[in-house]
Short mmCIF file of C-alpha atoms in Angstrom, two decimals:
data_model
loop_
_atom_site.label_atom_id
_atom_site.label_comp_id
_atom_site.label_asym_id
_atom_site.label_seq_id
_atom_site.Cartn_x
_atom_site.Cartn_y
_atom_site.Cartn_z
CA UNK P 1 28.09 17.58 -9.08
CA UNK P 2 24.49 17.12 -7.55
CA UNK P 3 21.53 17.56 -9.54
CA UNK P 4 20.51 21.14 -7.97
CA UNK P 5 23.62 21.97 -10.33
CA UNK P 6 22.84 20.10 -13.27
CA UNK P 7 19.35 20.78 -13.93
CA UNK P 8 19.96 24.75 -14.36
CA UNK P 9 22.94 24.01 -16.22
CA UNK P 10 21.07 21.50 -18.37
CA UNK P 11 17.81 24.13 -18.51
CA UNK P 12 20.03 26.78 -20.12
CA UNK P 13 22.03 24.52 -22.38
CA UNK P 14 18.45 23.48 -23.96
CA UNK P 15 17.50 27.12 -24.25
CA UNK P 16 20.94 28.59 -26.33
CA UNK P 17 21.75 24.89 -28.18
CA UNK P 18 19.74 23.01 -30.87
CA UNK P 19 18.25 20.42 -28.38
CA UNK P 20 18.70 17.48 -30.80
CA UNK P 21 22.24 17.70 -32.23
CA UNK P 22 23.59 16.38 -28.93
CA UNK P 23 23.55 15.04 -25.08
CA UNK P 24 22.45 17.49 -22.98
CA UNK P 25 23.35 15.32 -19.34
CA UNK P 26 26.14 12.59 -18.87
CA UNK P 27 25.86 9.23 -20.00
CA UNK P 28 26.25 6.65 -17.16
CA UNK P 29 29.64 5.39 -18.43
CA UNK P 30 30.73 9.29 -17.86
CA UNK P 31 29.21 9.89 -14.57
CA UNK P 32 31.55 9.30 -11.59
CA UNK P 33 30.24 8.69 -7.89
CA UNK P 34 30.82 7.74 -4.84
CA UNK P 35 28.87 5.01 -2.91
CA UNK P 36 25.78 5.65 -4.31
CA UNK P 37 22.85 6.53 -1.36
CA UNK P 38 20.70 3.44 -1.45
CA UNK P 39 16.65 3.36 -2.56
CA UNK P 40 14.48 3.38 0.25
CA UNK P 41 12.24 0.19 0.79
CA UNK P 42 11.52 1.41 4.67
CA UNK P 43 7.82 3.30 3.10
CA UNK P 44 5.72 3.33 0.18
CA UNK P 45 7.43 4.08 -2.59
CA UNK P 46 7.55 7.82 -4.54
CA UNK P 47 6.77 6.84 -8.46
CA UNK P 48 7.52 9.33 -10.57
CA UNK P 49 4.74 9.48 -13.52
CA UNK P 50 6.43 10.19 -16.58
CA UNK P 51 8.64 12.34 -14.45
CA UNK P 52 7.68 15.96 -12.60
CA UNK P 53 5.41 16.17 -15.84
CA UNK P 54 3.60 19.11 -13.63
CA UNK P 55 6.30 21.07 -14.07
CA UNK P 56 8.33 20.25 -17.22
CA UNK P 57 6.40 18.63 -20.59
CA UNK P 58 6.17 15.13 -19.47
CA UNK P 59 8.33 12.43 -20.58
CA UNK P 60 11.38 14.22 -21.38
CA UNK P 61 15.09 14.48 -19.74
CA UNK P 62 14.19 17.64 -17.57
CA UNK P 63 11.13 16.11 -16.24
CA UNK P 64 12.99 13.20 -14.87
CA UNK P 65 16.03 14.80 -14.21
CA UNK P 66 13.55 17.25 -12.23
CA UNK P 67 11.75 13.95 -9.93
CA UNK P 68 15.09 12.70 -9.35
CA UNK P 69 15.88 16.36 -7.51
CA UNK P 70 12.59 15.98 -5.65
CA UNK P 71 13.23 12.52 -4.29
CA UNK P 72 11.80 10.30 -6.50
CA UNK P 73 12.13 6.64 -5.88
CA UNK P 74 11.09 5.45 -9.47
CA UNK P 75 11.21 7.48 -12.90
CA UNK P 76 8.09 6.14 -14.46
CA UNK P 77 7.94 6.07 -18.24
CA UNK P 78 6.33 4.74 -21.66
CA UNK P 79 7.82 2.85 -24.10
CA UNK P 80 6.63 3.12 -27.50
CA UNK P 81 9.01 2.70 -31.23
CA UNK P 82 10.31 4.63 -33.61
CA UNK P 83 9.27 3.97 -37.33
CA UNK P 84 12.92 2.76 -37.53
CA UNK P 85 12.43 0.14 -34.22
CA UNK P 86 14.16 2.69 -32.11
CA UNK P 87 12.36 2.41 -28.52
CA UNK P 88 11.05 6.09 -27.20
CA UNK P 89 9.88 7.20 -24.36
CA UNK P 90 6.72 8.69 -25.48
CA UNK P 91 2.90 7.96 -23.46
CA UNK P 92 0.74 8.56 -26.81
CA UNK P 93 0.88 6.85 -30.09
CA UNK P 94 -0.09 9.65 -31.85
CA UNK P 95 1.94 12.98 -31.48
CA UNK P 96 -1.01 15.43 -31.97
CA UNK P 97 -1.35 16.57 -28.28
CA UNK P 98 2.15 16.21 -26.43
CA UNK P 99 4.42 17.68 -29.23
CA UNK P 100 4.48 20.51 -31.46
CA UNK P 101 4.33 18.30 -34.42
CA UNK P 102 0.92 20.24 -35.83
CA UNK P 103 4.48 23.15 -36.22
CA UNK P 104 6.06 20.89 -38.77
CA UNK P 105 4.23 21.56 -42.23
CA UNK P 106 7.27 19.03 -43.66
CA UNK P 107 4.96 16.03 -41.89
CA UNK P 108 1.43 17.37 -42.70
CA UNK P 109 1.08 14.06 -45.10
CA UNK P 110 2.06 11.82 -42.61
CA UNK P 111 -1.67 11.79 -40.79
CA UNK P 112 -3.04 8.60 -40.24
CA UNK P 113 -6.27 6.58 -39.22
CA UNK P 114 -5.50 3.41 -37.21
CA UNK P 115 -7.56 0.85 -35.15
CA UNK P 116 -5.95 1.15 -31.81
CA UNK P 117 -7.40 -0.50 -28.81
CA UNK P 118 -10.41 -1.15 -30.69
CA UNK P 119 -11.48 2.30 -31.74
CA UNK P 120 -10.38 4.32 -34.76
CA UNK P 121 -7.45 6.95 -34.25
CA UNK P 122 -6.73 9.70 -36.89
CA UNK P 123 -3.56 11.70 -36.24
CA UNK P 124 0.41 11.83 -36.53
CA UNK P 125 1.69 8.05 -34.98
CA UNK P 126 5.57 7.71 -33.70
CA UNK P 127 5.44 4.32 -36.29
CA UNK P 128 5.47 6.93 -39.15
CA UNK P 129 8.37 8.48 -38.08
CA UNK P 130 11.90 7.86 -37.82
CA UNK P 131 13.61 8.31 -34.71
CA UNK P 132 16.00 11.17 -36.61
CA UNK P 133 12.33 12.77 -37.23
CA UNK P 134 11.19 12.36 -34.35
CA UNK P 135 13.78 14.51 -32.91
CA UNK P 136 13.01 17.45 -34.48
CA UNK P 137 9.68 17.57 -32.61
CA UNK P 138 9.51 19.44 -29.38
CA UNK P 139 7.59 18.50 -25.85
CA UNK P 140 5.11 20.62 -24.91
CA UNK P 141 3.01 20.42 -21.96
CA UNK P 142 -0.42 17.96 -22.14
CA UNK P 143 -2.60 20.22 -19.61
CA UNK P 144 -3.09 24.11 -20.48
CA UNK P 145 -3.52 24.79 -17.09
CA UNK P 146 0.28 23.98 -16.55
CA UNK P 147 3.09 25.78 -16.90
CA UNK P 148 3.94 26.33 -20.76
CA UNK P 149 7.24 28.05 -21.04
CA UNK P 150 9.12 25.20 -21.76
CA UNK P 151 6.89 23.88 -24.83
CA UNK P 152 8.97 23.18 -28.03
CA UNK P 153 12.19 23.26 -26.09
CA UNK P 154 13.17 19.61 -24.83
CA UNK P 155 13.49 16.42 -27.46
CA UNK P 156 11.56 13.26 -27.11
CA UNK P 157 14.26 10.99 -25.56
CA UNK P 158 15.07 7.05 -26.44
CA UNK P 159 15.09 4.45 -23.66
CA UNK P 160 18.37 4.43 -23.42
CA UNK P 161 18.80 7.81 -23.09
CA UNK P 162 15.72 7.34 -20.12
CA UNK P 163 17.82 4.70 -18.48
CA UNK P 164 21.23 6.79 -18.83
CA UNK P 165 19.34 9.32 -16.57
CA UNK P 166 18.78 6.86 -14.23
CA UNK P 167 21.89 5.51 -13.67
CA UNK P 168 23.64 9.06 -13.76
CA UNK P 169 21.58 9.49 -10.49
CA UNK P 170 23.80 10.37 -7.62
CA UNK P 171 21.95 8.42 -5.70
CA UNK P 172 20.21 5.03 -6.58
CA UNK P 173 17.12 5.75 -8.52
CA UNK P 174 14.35 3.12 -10.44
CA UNK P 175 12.93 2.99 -13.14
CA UNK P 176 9.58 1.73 -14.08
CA UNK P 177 9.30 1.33 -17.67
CA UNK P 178 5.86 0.37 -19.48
CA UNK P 179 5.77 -2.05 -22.26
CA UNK P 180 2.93 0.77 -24.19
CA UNK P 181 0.25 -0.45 -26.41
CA UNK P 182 2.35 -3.64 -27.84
CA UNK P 183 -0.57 -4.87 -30.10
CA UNK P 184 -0.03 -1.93 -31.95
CA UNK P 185 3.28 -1.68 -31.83
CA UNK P 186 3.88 -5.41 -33.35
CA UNK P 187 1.24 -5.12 -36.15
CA UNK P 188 3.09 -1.49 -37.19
CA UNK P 189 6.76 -1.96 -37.18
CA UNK P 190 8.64 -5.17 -37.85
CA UNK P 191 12.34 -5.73 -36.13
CA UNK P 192 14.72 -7.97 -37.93
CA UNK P 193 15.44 -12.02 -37.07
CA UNK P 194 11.43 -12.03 -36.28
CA UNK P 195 11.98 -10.05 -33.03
CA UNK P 196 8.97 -8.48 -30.91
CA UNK P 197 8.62 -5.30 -29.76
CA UNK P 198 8.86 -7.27 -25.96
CA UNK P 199 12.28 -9.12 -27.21
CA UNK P 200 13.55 -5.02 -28.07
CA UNK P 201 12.70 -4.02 -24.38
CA UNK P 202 13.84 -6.92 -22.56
CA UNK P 203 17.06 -6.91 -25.05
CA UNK P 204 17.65 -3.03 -23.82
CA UNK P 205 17.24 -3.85 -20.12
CA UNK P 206 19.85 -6.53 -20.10
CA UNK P 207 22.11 -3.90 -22.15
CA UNK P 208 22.51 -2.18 -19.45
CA UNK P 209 22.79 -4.74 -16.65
CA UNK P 210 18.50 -4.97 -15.20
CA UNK P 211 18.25 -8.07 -13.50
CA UNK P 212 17.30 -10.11 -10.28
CA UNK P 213 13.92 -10.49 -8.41
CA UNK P 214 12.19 -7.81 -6.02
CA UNK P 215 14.80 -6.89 -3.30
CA UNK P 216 17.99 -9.37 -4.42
CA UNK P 217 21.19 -7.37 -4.32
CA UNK P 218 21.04 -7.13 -8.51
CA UNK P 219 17.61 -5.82 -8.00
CA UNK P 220 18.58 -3.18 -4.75
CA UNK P 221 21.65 -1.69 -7.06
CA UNK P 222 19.30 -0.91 -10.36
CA UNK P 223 15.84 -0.99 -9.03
CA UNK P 224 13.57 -1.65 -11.76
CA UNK P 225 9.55 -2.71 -12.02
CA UNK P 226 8.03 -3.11 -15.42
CA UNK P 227 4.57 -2.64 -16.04
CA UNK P 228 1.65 -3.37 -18.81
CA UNK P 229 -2.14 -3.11 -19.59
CA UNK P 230 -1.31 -6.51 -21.49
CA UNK P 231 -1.07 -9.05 -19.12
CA UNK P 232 0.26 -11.25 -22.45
CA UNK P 233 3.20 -9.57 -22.37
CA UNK P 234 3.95 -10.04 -19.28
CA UNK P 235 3.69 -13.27 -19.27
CA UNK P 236 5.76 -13.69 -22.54
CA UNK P 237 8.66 -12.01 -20.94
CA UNK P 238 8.54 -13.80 -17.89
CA UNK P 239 10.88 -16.81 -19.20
CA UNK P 240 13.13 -13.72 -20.46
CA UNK P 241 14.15 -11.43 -17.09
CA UNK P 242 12.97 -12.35 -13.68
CA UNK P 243 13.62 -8.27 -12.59
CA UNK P 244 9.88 -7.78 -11.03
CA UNK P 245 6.47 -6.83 -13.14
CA UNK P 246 3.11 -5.35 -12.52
CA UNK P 247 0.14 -5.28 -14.68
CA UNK P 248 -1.83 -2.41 -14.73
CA UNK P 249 -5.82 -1.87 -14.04
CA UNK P 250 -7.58 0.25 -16.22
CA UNK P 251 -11.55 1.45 -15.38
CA UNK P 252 -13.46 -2.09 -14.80
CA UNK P 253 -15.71 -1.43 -17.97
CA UNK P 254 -12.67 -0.92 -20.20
CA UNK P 255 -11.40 -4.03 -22.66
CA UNK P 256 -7.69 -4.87 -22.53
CA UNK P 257 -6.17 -4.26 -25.95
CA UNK P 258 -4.72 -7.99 -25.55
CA UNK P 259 -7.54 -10.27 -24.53
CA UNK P 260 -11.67 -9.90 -24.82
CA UNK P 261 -11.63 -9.43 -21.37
CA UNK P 262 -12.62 -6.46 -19.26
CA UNK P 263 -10.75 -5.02 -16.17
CA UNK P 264 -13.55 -6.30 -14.11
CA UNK P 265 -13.22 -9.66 -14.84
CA UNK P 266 -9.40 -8.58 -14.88
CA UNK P 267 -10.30 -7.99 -10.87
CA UNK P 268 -11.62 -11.23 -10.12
CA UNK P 269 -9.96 -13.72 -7.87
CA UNK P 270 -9.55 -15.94 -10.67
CA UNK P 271 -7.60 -13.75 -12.31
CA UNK P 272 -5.77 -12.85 -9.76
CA UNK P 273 -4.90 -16.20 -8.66
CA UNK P 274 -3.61 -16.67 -12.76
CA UNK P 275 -1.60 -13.47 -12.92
CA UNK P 276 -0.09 -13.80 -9.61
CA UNK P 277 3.18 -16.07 -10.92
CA UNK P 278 3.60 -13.66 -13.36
CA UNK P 279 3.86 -10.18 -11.46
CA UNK P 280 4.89 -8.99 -7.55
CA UNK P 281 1.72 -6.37 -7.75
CA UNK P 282 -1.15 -4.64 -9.77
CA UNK P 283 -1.18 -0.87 -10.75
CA UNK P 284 -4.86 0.05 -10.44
CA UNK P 285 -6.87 3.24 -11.66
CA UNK P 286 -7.02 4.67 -8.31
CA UNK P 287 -11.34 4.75 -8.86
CA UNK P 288 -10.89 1.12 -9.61
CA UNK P 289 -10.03 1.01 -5.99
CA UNK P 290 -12.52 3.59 -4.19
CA UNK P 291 -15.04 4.31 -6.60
CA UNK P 292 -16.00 8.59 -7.32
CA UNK P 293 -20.25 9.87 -7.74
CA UNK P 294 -19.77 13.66 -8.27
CA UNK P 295 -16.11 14.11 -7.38
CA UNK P 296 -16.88 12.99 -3.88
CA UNK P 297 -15.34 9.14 -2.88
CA UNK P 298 -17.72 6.36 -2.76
CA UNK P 299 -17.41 2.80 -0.40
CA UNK P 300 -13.75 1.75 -1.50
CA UNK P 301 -13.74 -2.06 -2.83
CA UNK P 302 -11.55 -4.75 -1.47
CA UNK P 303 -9.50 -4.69 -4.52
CA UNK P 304 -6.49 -3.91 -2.37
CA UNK P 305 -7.46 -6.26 0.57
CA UNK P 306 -7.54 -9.57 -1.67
CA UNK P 307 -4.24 -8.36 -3.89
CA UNK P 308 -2.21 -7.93 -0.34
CA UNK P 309 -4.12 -11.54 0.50
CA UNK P 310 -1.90 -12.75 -2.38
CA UNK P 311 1.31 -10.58 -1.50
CA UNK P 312 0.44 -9.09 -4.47
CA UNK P 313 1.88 -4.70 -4.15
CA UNK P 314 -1.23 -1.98 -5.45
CA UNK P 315 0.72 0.83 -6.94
CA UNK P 316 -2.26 3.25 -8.12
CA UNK P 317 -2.21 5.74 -10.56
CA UNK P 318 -2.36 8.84 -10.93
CA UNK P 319 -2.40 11.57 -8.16
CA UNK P 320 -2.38 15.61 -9.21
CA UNK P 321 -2.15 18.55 -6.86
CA UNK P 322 -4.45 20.96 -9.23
CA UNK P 323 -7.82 20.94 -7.67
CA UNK P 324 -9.58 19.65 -10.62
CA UNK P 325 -8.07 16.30 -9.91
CA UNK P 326 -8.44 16.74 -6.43
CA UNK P 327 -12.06 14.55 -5.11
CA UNK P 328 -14.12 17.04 -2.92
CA UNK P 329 -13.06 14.76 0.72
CA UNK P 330 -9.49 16.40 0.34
CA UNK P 331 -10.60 20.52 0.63
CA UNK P 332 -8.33 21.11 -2.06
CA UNK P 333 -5.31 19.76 -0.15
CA UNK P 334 -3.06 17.15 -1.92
CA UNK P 335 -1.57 16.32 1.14
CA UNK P 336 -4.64 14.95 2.61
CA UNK P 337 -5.43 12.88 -0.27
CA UNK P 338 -1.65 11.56 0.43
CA UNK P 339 -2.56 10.99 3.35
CA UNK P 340 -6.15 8.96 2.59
CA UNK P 341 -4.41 6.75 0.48
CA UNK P 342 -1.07 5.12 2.10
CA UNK P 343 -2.72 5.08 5.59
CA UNK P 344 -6.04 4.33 5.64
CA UNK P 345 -6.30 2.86 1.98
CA UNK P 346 -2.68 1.26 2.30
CA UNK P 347 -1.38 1.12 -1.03
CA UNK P 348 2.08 0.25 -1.37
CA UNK P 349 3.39 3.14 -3.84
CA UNK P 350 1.72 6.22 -5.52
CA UNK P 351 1.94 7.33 -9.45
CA UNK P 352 2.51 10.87 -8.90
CA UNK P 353 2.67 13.69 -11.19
CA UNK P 354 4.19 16.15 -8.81
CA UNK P 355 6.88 14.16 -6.77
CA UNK P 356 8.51 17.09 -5.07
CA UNK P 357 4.84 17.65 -2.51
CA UNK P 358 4.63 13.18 -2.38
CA UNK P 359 8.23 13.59 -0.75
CA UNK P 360 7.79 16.74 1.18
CA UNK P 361 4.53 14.69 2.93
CA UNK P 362 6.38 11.45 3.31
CA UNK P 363 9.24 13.43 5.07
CA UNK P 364 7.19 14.87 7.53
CA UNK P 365 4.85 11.47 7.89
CA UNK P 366 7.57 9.10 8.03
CA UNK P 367 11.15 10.47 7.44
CA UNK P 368 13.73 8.41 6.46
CA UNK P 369 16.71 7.67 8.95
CA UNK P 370 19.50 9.82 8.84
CA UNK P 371 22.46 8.52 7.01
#
């Protein structure tokens, strides 16, 4: 059964059943296919941020299940914990604005004040809550201007659950899990034997069989890149999985939550030069790369020159068809930003949050071969 089938059939499920009490898709060692239709490598690569989170709350199984549909190359999702040291797939550490946890008067004593990142947070943390709590809560959709129907009606989902989408896939899909705020999550919930929150994700990853560098047979069966702000991390579980890593590029004036050091100097050859045995690419803010003076583009840097000089890939982030997000060069037209950025930029894969209009360009631009 395709996934034009399944998603209805999971849509409706979600809307008659309690959406935590059980699995509301297959789990990989359930799913039966044939040879599997293999991930492109021939053009830039479709990421799928935090799923289709423009049209389902982001982060959950529809949203996914929803990019893979589309044509998604890579699900792209967060990895936070549980109270409990159960990994989620969550983008915030706080709950306040992508659930309807402010619903739940049984967790109005759980609000907290935290340093994270340097700067005081107040709100309702996933470290406070168990992962059986945490299942009560329902998605809803970060940006009003989106569609809201589905708020309150989809779980927050585990990494394995995440993965289990994944590999359900009829066809081969990625996945391109981020190791999320681990300062945080190290000083707030302890695992046992002395393990890291970087030992639990690396530990799930093998689980379920994530291995081999960029483009070895391992890698081509279960794609995978895994990404950070914390280039420490990185380089911690480099001794532990050789599947391929990028580290991510916030705004140059920005700290990183891991070192003193900010994204500018972060940019620098030097750096560069150190992270480069560590990761196969850099996933840059994409006005890191061509700087924005009243929503119209500025000069664009060499950032992406001088990380190709090191065969280094530049995945940016994050590109959004609503016209608010859309810099005044494109007329409103997400297809010519699209365009902008793989061929005359030249980036090597784009964060997307609407992956269905990134494919429908790409098959027109460049189709893939007919197999």
């Amino acid at each position: 059964m395709g996934f034009n089938y399944l998603l209805p059939l999971l849509l409706l499920s979600l809307l008659v059943a309690d959406c935590a009490s059980r699995p509301l898709y297959r789990l990989p060692s359930e799913a039966k296919h044939a040879t599997k239709k293999p991930l492109q490598t021939s053009r830039p690569y479709n990421l799928a941020h935090r799923g289709s989170n423009g049209e389902f709350p982001e982060e959950t199984a529809p949203a996914y299940m929803r990019a893979i549909e589309e044509g998604a190359d890579f699900i792209e999702t967060d990895i936070l914990s549980s109270k409990d040291g159960v990994l989620i797939c969550h983008h915030d550490v706080n709950l306040d604005d992508t659930t309807d946890v402010a619903d739940h008067k049984e967790f109005a004593d759980r609000k907290r004040t935290y340093e994270v990142q340097g700067m005081n947070m107040t709100g309702l943390f996933t470290v406070d809550f168990t992962l059986k709590e945490l299942k009560t809560l329902g998605a809803k959709q970060r940006y009003p201007f989106r569609d809201q129907q589905y708020n309150g009606k989809f779980p927050i989902i585990t990494f394995d659950e995440y993965i289990s989408i994944a590999l359900d896939a009829p066809r081969v899909v990625g996945i391109y899990p981020e190791i999320k705020n681990p300062v945080f999550m190290n000083q707030q919930v302890k695992w046992a034997d002395g393990k890291k929150f970087e030992d639990k994700f690396v530990e799930t990853l093998e689980k379920y069989g994530y291995k081999g560098s960029y483009m070895s047979e391992d890698w081509l069966k279960q794609p995978i890149f895994i990404q950070s702000f914390a280039a420490t991390s990185l380089v911690y579980i480099s001794s532990m999985t050789d599947s391929p890593k990028l580290f991510l590029i916030d705004d140059v004036t920005i700290l990183t939550e891991d070192t003193n050091k900010t994204y500018a100097e972060i940019t620098s050859d030097a750096y560069l030069d150190y992270i480069k045995p560590y990761v196969i690419g850099i996933g840059p803010w994409k006005d890191t790369i061509v700087p924005v003076n009243n929503n119209r583009l500025m000069t664009p840097t060499d950032l992406v020159a001088r990380a190709h000089a090191r065969n280094l890939q530049v995945h940016p982030y994050t590109y959004r068809n609503e016209n608010q997000f859309l810099h005044l060069d494109f007329n409103q037209d997400a297809y010519q930003e699209y365009d902008y950025w793989l061929n005359k930029i030249g980036v090597d894969g784009l964060f997307t949050d609407f992956t269905g209009s990134l494919h429908n360009y790409q098959e027109l631009r460049t189709p893939l071969p007919q197999q």
